[in-house]
Amino acid sequence: MHKIMSKKKIAEDIYKIVLEAPAVAAKRKAGQFVVLRPEETSERIPLTIFDSDAGKGTITIIVQVVGKTTKKIALLEEGETLLDVAGPLGNPTHIERKGNIAVVGGGVGTAVAYPVAKAFREAGNDVIGIIGARTKELVILEDEMKAITSELLITTDDGSYGRKGFVTDALKEVIRKITVAEVLAVGPVPMMKAVCNLTKQHNIRTMVSLNPIMVDGTGMCGACRVTVAGKTRFTCVDGPEFDGHEVDFDELTKRLKGYSDMEKHYIGHKGCNLENKV
Ligand code: NAD
Ligand code: FES
């Protein structure tokens, strides 16, 4: 059992939750995730570890309500428990000192981008953060990102906050101004694809963190398969980060659409995507 130590709503349908998970907190590295099950009959959902505190034995996760199980987690209150938290899973991000690193978070993908940005910063890199959302109310983790970046650019699609446009518009500007050694992009698939199309033109290595459907999270079921450089890879054990210039994003889009209608039905409103790694 894993106790919820704190829960805070950070945007519409998005919660920051601190969970008791000492074994995970002791080992976890940036880029890794956990698979959670709130109760015996729940499906298992993968969520990135946003932060951890080994001393307190806690991990922090960001949960966006996108389906039945995330809704169940969001309805739990402080002091209540989740049945199991398996992890840390996946490969940690390869962190080294490279120079200027641009970390791009699209919407809820910012929760995945943050720990990697923090690790790059701690390794002595200059981290330029770019976070984008559809509108002002959906911009998340601005203060956290500001604290670990040398510059933070914020975009909104409707121009209600920061600059008007997509994260790719801000990235174009950054690439024009400075030499970027590497880009990390996390967010919706069309965003990661657009970032990769841009960086390919400039020959800038770009890593993406993928979020296909996961079931066991241990390489046994094959649900999370993606095609990278023409080869089938399992995101849970081979990823979650891959070289974005080699990912088949069109195939990933098709696979992600598989359950979206079902999730919309469960959650009961439009605009939700399938349940997946945040
Ligand atoms: P969203 O659709 O609101 O997009 C967020 C931002 O991404 C936009 O404001 C824009 O700046 C950028 N963007 C979107 N489409 C773009 C395009 N075609 N070109 C350039 N930039 C683009 O994001 P959301 O609703 O917060 O995200 C939901 C989606 O993100 C879900 O599909 C979810 O599964 C996925 N997601 C992925 C990860 C991951 O690990 N890769 C993590 C969390 C969420
Ligand atoms: Fe089953 Fe990756 S989730 S193989």
mmCIF file of N, CA and C in Angstrom, residues 181-250:
data_model
loop_
_atom_site.group_PDB
_atom_site.id
_atom_site.type_symbol
_atom_site.label_atom_id
_atom_site.label_comp_id
_atom_site.label_asym_id
_atom_site.label_seq_id
_atom_site.Cartn_x
_atom_site.Cartn_y
_atom_site.Cartn_z
ATOM 1 N N ALA A 181 23.081 21.784 -28.553
ATOM 2 C CA ALA A 181 23.767 20.495 -28.680
ATOM 3 C C ALA A 181 22.763 19.345 -28.784
ATOM 4 N N GLU A 182 21.660 19.463 -28.073
ATOM 5 C CA GLU A 182 20.671 18.383 -28.070
ATOM 6 C C GLU A 182 19.307 18.930 -27.670
ATOM 7 N N VAL A 183 18.269 18.285 -28.193
ATOM 8 C CA VAL A 183 16.895 18.667 -27.834
ATOM 9 C C VAL A 183 16.225 17.448 -27.212
ATOM 10 N N LEU A 184 15.446 17.692 -26.161
ATOM 11 C CA LEU A 184 14.569 16.645 -25.634
ATOM 12 C C LEU A 184 13.154 17.163 -25.801
ATOM 13 N N ALA A 185 12.303 16.378 -26.435
ATOM 14 C CA ALA A 185 10.926 16.825 -26.669
ATOM 15 C C ALA A 185 9.951 15.798 -26.109
ATOM 16 N N VAL A 186 8.993 16.276 -25.317
ATOM 17 C CA VAL A 186 7.982 15.385 -24.754
ATOM 18 C C VAL A 186 6.613 16.058 -24.817
ATOM 19 N N GLY A 187 5.650 15.335 -25.347
ATOM 20 C CA GLY A 187 4.301 15.892 -25.432
ATOM 21 C C GLY A 187 3.466 15.071 -26.380
ATOM 22 N N PRO A 188 2.413 15.688 -26.941
ATOM 23 C CA PRO A 188 1.599 14.937 -27.886
ATOM 24 C C PRO A 188 2.421 14.513 -29.111
ATOM 25 N N VAL A 189 2.039 13.408 -29.718
ATOM 26 C CA VAL A 189 2.820 12.868 -30.836
ATOM 27 C C VAL A 189 2.998 13.885 -31.981
ATOM 28 N N PRO A 190 1.937 14.616 -32.388
ATOM 29 C CA PRO A 190 2.165 15.590 -33.485
ATOM 30 C C PRO A 190 3.221 16.631 -33.124
ATOM 31 N N MET A 191 3.286 16.985 -31.837
ATOM 32 C CA MET A 191 4.299 17.951 -31.399
ATOM 33 C C MET A 191 5.702 17.364 -31.506
ATOM 34 N N MET A 192 5.863 16.127 -31.024
ATOM 35 C CA MET A 192 7.201 15.511 -31.069
ATOM 36 C C MET A 192 7.644 15.320 -32.527
ATOM 37 N N LYS A 193 6.682 14.970 -33.375
ATOM 38 C CA LYS A 193 6.996 14.797 -34.800
ATOM 39 C C LYS A 193 7.423 16.141 -35.412
ATOM 40 N N ALA A 194 6.690 17.207 -35.056
ATOM 41 C CA ALA A 194 7.012 18.536 -35.607
ATOM 42 C C ALA A 194 8.383 19.007 -35.117
ATOM 43 N N VAL A 195 8.688 18.753 -33.843
ATOM 44 C CA VAL A 195 10.007 19.138 -33.308
ATOM 45 C C VAL A 195 11.099 18.393 -34.076
ATOM 46 N N CYS A 196 10.876 17.102 -34.304
ATOM 47 C CA CYS A 196 11.897 16.296 -34.985
ATOM 48 C C CYS A 196 12.081 16.738 -36.440
ATOM 49 N N ASN A 197 10.984 17.094 -37.097
ATOM 50 C CA ASN A 197 11.104 17.587 -38.472
ATOM 51 C C ASN A 197 11.958 18.853 -38.519
ATOM 52 N N LEU A 198 11.783 19.686 -37.510
ATOM 53 C CA LEU A 198 12.551 20.935 -37.454
ATOM 54 C C LEU A 198 14.036 20.671 -37.162
ATOM 55 N N THR A 199 14.293 19.857 -36.141
ATOM 56 C CA THR A 199 15.687 19.657 -35.717
ATOM 57 C C THR A 199 16.492 18.839 -36.740
ATOM 58 N N LYS A 200 15.766 18.003 -37.502
ATOM 59 C CA LYS A 200 16.436 17.220 -38.554
ATOM 60 C C LYS A 200 17.083 18.164 -39.579
ATOM 61 N N GLN A 201 16.349 19.235 -39.889
ATOM 62 C CA GLN A 201 16.882 20.208 -40.868
ATOM 63 C C GLN A 201 18.167 20.849 -40.361
ATOM 64 N N HIS A 202 18.314 20.922 -39.034
ATOM 65 C CA HIS A 202 19.493 21.578 -38.445
ATOM 66 C C HIS A 202 20.501 20.550 -37.913
ATOM 67 N N ASN A 203 20.193 19.286 -38.151
ATOM 68 C CA ASN A 203 21.088 18.219 -37.711
ATOM 69 C C ASN A 203 21.354 18.258 -36.198
ATOM 70 N N ILE A 204 20.307 18.468 -35.421
ATOM 71 C CA ILE A 204 20.457 18.502 -33.956
ATOM 72 C C ILE A 204 19.856 17.224 -33.378
ATOM 73 N N ARG A 205 20.670 16.477 -32.679
ATOM 74 C CA ARG A 205 20.204 15.238 -32.056
ATOM 75 C C ARG A 205 18.981 15.538 -31.185
ATOM 76 N N THR A 206 17.944 14.722 -31.332
ATOM 77 C CA THR A 206 16.695 14.989 -30.613
ATOM 78 C C THR A 206 16.151 13.709 -29.992
ATOM 79 N N MET A 207 16.012 13.721 -28.690
ATOM 80 C CA MET A 207 15.447 12.569 -28.003
ATOM 81 C C MET A 207 13.977 12.860 -27.691
ATOM 82 N N VAL A 208 13.142 11.839 -27.815
ATOM 83 C CA VAL A 208 11.727 11.997 -27.466
ATOM 84 C C VAL A 208 11.371 10.927 -26.440
ATOM 85 N N SER A 209 10.435 11.241 -25.556
ATOM 86 C CA SER A 209 9.975 10.244 -24.586
ATOM 87 C C SER A 209 8.598 9.785 -25.042
ATOM 88 N N LEU A 210 8.486 8.502 -25.362
ATOM 89 C CA LEU A 210 7.251 8.015 -25.980
ATOM 90 C C LEU A 210 6.233 7.518 -24.953
ATOM 91 N N ASN A 211 4.982 7.548 -25.372
ATOM 92 C CA ASN A 211 3.902 7.168 -24.456
ATOM 93 C C ASN A 211 2.900 6.217 -25.102
ATOM 94 N N PRO A 212 3.368 5.091 -25.632
ATOM 95 C CA PRO A 212 2.396 4.158 -26.206
ATOM 96 C C PRO A 212 1.600 3.466 -25.091
ATOM 97 N N ILE A 213 0.621 2.695 -25.481
ATOM 98 C CA ILE A 213 -0.146 1.933 -24.492
ATOM 99 C C ILE A 213 0.790 0.939 -23.819
ATOM 100 N N MET A 214 0.707 0.850 -22.494
ATOM 101 C CA MET A 214 1.530 -0.129 -21.763
ATOM 102 C C MET A 214 0.617 -1.018 -20.945
ATOM 103 N N VAL A 215 1.015 -2.269 -20.763
ATOM 104 C CA VAL A 215 0.224 -3.184 -19.929
ATOM 105 C C VAL A 215 1.087 -3.659 -18.757
ATOM 106 N N ASP A 216 2.081 -4.492 -19.024
ATOM 107 C CA ASP A 216 2.871 -5.029 -17.900
ATOM 108 C C ASP A 216 4.051 -4.118 -17.527
ATOM 109 N N GLY A 217 4.560 -3.369 -18.493
ATOM 110 C CA GLY A 217 5.692 -2.469 -18.216
ATOM 111 C C GLY A 217 7.008 -3.193 -18.028
ATOM 112 N N THR A 218 7.066 -4.482 -18.385
ATOM 113 C CA THR A 218 8.298 -5.248 -18.151
ATOM 114 C C THR A 218 8.782 -5.999 -19.393
ATOM 115 N N GLY A 219 8.255 -5.656 -20.567
ATOM 116 C CA GLY A 219 8.762 -6.288 -21.791
ATOM 117 C C GLY A 219 8.124 -7.621 -22.124
ATOM 118 N N MET A 220 7.042 -7.987 -21.462
ATOM 119 C CA MET A 220 6.443 -9.307 -21.677
ATOM 120 C C MET A 220 5.263 -9.295 -22.662
ATOM 121 N N CYS A 221 4.478 -8.206 -22.665
ATOM 122 C CA CYS A 221 3.207 -8.257 -23.405
ATOM 123 C C CYS A 221 3.293 -7.721 -24.839
ATOM 124 N N GLY A 222 4.221 -6.849 -25.104
ATOM 125 C CA GLY A 222 4.362 -6.295 -26.455
ATOM 126 C C GLY A 222 3.435 -5.121 -26.749
ATOM 127 N N ALA A 223 2.615 -4.715 -25.784
ATOM 128 C CA ALA A 223 1.644 -3.641 -26.035
ATOM 129 C C ALA A 223 2.317 -2.317 -26.395
ATOM 130 N N CYS A 224 3.500 -2.097 -25.864
ATOM 131 C CA CYS A 224 4.145 -0.788 -26.016
ATOM 132 C C CYS A 224 5.092 -0.730 -27.206
ATOM 133 N N ARG A 225 4.927 -1.660 -28.170
ATOM 134 C CA ARG A 225 5.911 -1.711 -29.256
ATOM 135 C C ARG A 225 5.819 -0.476 -30.163
ATOM 136 N N VAL A 226 6.980 -0.046 -30.573
ATOM 137 C CA VAL A 226 7.079 1.089 -31.495
ATOM 138 C C VAL A 226 8.152 0.728 -32.523
ATOM 139 N N THR A 227 8.112 1.390 -33.652
ATOM 140 C CA THR A 227 9.151 1.125 -34.658
ATOM 141 C C THR A 227 10.157 2.268 -34.631
ATOM 142 N N VAL A 228 11.406 1.896 -34.385
ATOM 143 C CA VAL A 228 12.486 2.892 -34.334
ATOM 144 C C VAL A 228 13.607 2.395 -35.244
ATOM 145 N N ALA A 229 13.984 3.223 -36.192
ATOM 146 C CA ALA A 229 15.003 2.859 -37.186
ATOM 147 C C ALA A 229 14.636 1.535 -37.861
ATOM 148 N N GLY A 230 13.333 1.365 -38.143
ATOM 149 C CA GLY A 230 12.864 0.183 -38.864
ATOM 150 C C GLY A 230 12.785 -1.075 -38.020
ATOM 151 N N LYS A 231 13.097 -0.979 -36.738
ATOM 152 C CA LYS A 231 13.089 -2.170 -35.878
ATOM 153 C C LYS A 231 12.015 -2.024 -34.800
ATOM 154 N N THR A 232 11.421 -3.138 -34.398
ATOM 155 C CA THR A 232 10.437 -3.104 -33.318
ATOM 156 C C THR A 232 11.156 -2.994 -31.985
ATOM 157 N N ARG A 233 10.745 -2.012 -31.213
ATOM 158 C CA ARG A 233 11.328 -1.828 -29.877
ATOM 159 C C ARG A 233 10.192 -1.764 -28.876
ATOM 160 N N PHE A 234 10.454 -2.184 -27.650
ATOM 161 C CA PHE A 234 9.460 -2.092 -26.585
ATOM 162 C C PHE A 234 9.784 -0.858 -25.747
ATOM 163 N N THR A 235 8.832 0.061 -25.684
ATOM 164 C CA THR A 235 9.093 1.325 -24.990
ATOM 165 C C THR A 235 9.433 1.109 -23.513
ATOM 166 N N CYS A 236 8.781 0.138 -22.878
ATOM 167 C CA CYS A 236 8.966 -0.016 -21.427
ATOM 168 C C CYS A 236 10.374 -0.487 -21.060
ATOM 169 N N VAL A 237 10.980 -1.311 -21.884
ATOM 170 C CA VAL A 237 12.319 -1.800 -21.535
ATOM 171 C C VAL A 237 13.429 -1.222 -22.414
ATOM 172 N N ASP A 238 13.110 -0.875 -23.650
ATOM 173 C CA ASP A 238 14.124 -0.287 -24.530
ATOM 174 C C ASP A 238 14.130 1.242 -24.428
ATOM 175 N N GLY A 239 13.051 1.827 -23.931
ATOM 176 C CA GLY A 239 12.880 3.272 -23.829
ATOM 177 C C GLY A 239 12.771 3.696 -22.384
ATOM 178 N N PRO A 240 11.986 4.720 -22.065
ATOM 179 C CA PRO A 240 10.990 5.352 -22.935
ATOM 180 C C PRO A 240 11.571 6.376 -23.920
ATOM 181 N N GLU A 241 12.864 6.702 -23.809
ATOM 182 C CA GLU A 241 13.414 7.706 -24.726
ATOM 183 C C GLU A 241 14.062 7.048 -25.931
ATOM 184 N N PHE A 242 13.824 7.653 -27.083
ATOM 185 C CA PHE A 242 14.424 7.162 -28.325
ATOM 186 C C PHE A 242 14.889 8.353 -29.154
ATOM 187 N N ASP A 243 15.756 8.063 -30.115
ATOM 188 C CA ASP A 243 16.182 9.088 -31.071
ATOM 189 C C ASP A 243 14.963 9.442 -31.934
ATOM 190 N N GLY A 244 14.467 10.651 -31.766
ATOM 191 C CA GLY A 244 13.242 11.076 -32.440
ATOM 192 C C GLY A 244 13.336 11.055 -33.952
ATOM 193 N N HIS A 245 14.549 11.180 -34.502
ATOM 194 C CA HIS A 245 14.688 11.187 -35.961
ATOM 195 C C HIS A 245 14.484 9.792 -36.545
ATOM 196 N N GLU A 246 14.394 8.788 -35.667
ATOM 197 C CA GLU A 246 14.253 7.418 -36.168
ATOM 198 C C GLU A 246 12.907 6.785 -35.813
ATOM 199 N N VAL A 247 12.055 7.551 -35.108
ATOM 200 C CA VAL A 247 10.774 6.994 -34.643
ATOM 201 C C VAL A 247 9.716 7.073 -35.747
ATOM 202 N N ASP A 248 8.927 5.995 -35.881
ATOM 203 C CA ASP A 248 7.803 6.011 -36.819
ATOM 204 C C ASP A 248 6.591 6.608 -36.091
ATOM 205 N N PHE A 249 6.456 7.931 -36.157
ATOM 206 C CA PHE A 249 5.384 8.622 -35.436
ATOM 207 C C PHE A 249 4.001 8.302 -36.010
ATOM 208 N N ASP A 250 3.919 8.047 -37.315
ATOM 209 C CA ASP A 250 2.596 7.785 -37.900
ATOM 210 C C ASP A 250 2.029 6.474 -37.359
#
